[in-house]
Coordinates of C-alpha atoms and ligand atoms in Angstrom, one line a residue:
M20 CA -40.2 -46.1 -23.4
E21 CA -37.7 -43.4 -24.0
S22 CA -38.9 -39.9 -24.6
T23 CA -38.0 -38.4 -27.9
L24 CA -35.8 -35.8 -26.3
N25 CA -33.8 -38.5 -24.4
K26 CA -33.4 -40.5 -27.6
Y27 CA -32.3 -37.4 -29.4
R28 CA -29.7 -36.7 -26.7
K29 CA -28.4 -40.2 -26.8
D30 CA -28.1 -40.3 -30.5
N31 CA -26.4 -37.0 -30.7
R32 CA -24.3 -37.1 -27.6
E33 CA -21.1 -36.2 -29.3
Q34 CA -22.6 -33.4 -31.4
I35 CA -24.2 -31.9 -28.3
K36 CA -21.0 -32.1 -26.4
Q37 CA -19.2 -30.4 -29.2
H38 CA -21.9 -27.8 -29.5
M39 CA -21.8 -27.0 -25.8
K40 CA -18.1 -26.7 -26.0
E41 CA -18.4 -24.2 -28.8
V42 CA -21.1 -22.2 -26.9
F43 CA -18.9 -22.1 -23.8
E44 CA -15.9 -21.0 -25.8
K45 CA -17.9 -18.3 -27.5
Q46 CA -19.1 -17.0 -24.1
R47 CA -15.6 -17.1 -22.7
L48 CA -14.3 -15.1 -25.7
E49 CA -17.2 -12.6 -25.3
R50 CA -16.4 -12.1 -21.6
E51 CA -12.8 -11.5 -22.4
K52 CA -13.6 -9.0 -25.1
Q53 CA -15.8 -7.2 -22.7
K54 CA -13.2 -7.2 -20.0
E55 CA -10.6 -5.8 -22.5
E56 CA -13.0 -3.1 -23.6
A57 CA -13.7 -2.2 -20.0
R58 CA -9.9 -2.0 -19.4
I59 CA -9.4 0.3 -22.4
K60 CA -12.3 2.5 -21.4
Q61 CA -11.0 2.8 -17.9
R62 CA -7.6 3.7 -19.3
E63 CA -9.0 6.3 -21.6
Y64 CA -11.1 7.7 -18.7
R65 CA -8.0 7.9 -16.5
A66 CA -6.0 9.6 -19.2
E67 CA -8.7 12.2 -19.9
H68 CA -9.3 12.9 -16.2
R69 CA -5.8 12.6 -15.1
E70 CA -5.5 16.0 -13.3
E71 CA -8.9 15.7 -11.8
L72 CA -8.2 12.2 -10.4
L73 CA -4.9 13.3 -9.1
E74 CA -6.5 16.2 -7.2
K75 CA -9.2 13.9 -5.9
R76 CA -6.6 11.4 -4.6
K77 CA -4.6 14.2 -3.0
A78 CA -7.6 15.6 -1.3
Y79 CA -8.6 12.1 -0.1
Y80 CA -5.1 11.5 1.4
Q81 CA -5.1 15.0 2.9
K82 CA -8.4 14.3 4.5
K83 CA -7.3 10.9 5.7
K84 CA -4.1 12.4 7.1
E85 CA -6.0 14.9 9.1
E86 CA -8.3 12.2 10.4
I87 CA -5.4 10.0 11.3
N88 CA -3.6 12.8 13.0
Q89 CA -6.7 13.7 14.9
K90 CA -7.2 10.1 16.0
Q91 CA -3.6 9.9 17.1
I92 CA -3.9 13.0 19.2
E93 CA -7.1 11.7 20.8
Y94 CA -5.5 8.3 21.4
K95 CA -2.4 9.8 23.0
A96 CA -4.5 12.0 25.2
E97 CA -6.7 9.2 26.3
N98 CA -3.9 6.8 26.9
K99 CA -1.2 9.1 28.2
E100 CA -0.4 7.1 31.3
K101 CA -0.5 3.8 29.5
L102 CA 1.8 5.1 26.8
Q103 CA 4.2 6.6 29.3
A104 CA 4.4 3.3 31.1
Q105 CA 5.0 1.5 27.8
Q106 CA 7.8 3.9 26.9
K107 CA 9.3 3.5 30.3
Q108 CA 9.2 -0.3 30.0
Y109 CA 10.7 -0.1 26.6
R110 CA 13.6 2.0 27.9
E111 CA 14.2 -0.4 30.7
E112 CA 14.1 -3.5 28.6
H113 CA 16.4 -2.0 25.9
A114 CA 18.6 0.0 28.2
E115 CA 21.8 -1.6 26.9
E116 CA 20.8 -1.2 23.3
L117 CA 19.8 2.4 23.7
K118 CA 23.0 3.2 25.5
Q119 CA 25.0 1.7 22.7
K120 CA 23.1 3.7 20.2
R121 CA 23.7 6.9 22.1
N122 CA 27.4 6.1 22.1
E123 CA 27.6 5.1 18.4
K124 CA 30.2 7.0 16.5
N125 CA 28.9 8.9 13.6
T126 CA 30.9 10.5 10.8
C127 CA 29.5 13.8 9.8
D128 CA 29.5 15.1 6.2
C129 CA 32.0 17.7 7.5
G130 CA 34.5 14.9 8.1
A131 CA 34.4 15.0 11.9
T132 CA 33.3 12.1 14.1
F133 CA 31.0 12.5 17.0
V134 CA 29.0 10.4 19.4
R135 CA 25.4 10.3 18.6
S136 CA 24.2 11.8 21.8
F137 CA 26.5 14.8 21.1
K138 CA 25.1 15.5 17.7
K139 CA 23.7 18.8 18.6
R140 CA 26.9 19.8 20.3
H141 CA 28.9 18.8 17.2
E142 CA 26.6 20.7 15.0
A143 CA 27.3 23.9 17.0
T144 CA 31.1 23.5 16.5
K145 CA 33.1 25.9 14.3
K146 CA 34.2 23.1 12.0
H147 CA 30.7 22.0 11.3
Q148 CA 29.4 25.5 10.9
N149 CA 32.2 26.4 8.5
F150 CA 31.4 23.3 6.5
I151 CA 27.6 23.9 6.1
N152 CA 28.1 27.6 5.5
K153 CA 30.6 27.1 2.7
Ligands
ZN210 ZN1 29.7 18.1 11.1

């Protein structure tokens, strides 16, 4: 014997299916509406509190920056020898590359060309000084 409910389900399968579809669709639309409303509210909030939020973000980054700097200082102090060894190794492995870089010809804004490793010396020249003091 079939229960009344089962019989009802069987007889109305299509209608039930259709009904469920409509219910789901309604729920979906409701969710989207809520999402959109939340977005609008958020946007309004951001617009109203623009300055405040900007300040907060700045303060956050400032704080983070200090933290990061502090960590870097600590890390460097704790790993001084290791870092020096790494630098030494890097210099040795890239000796040729670094040498080329040092000997790269640069054209200065003043029009003169100089080798990179003599940048400081070039910047002290009369020609360059005349140019930047113009
Ligand atoms: Zn120059």
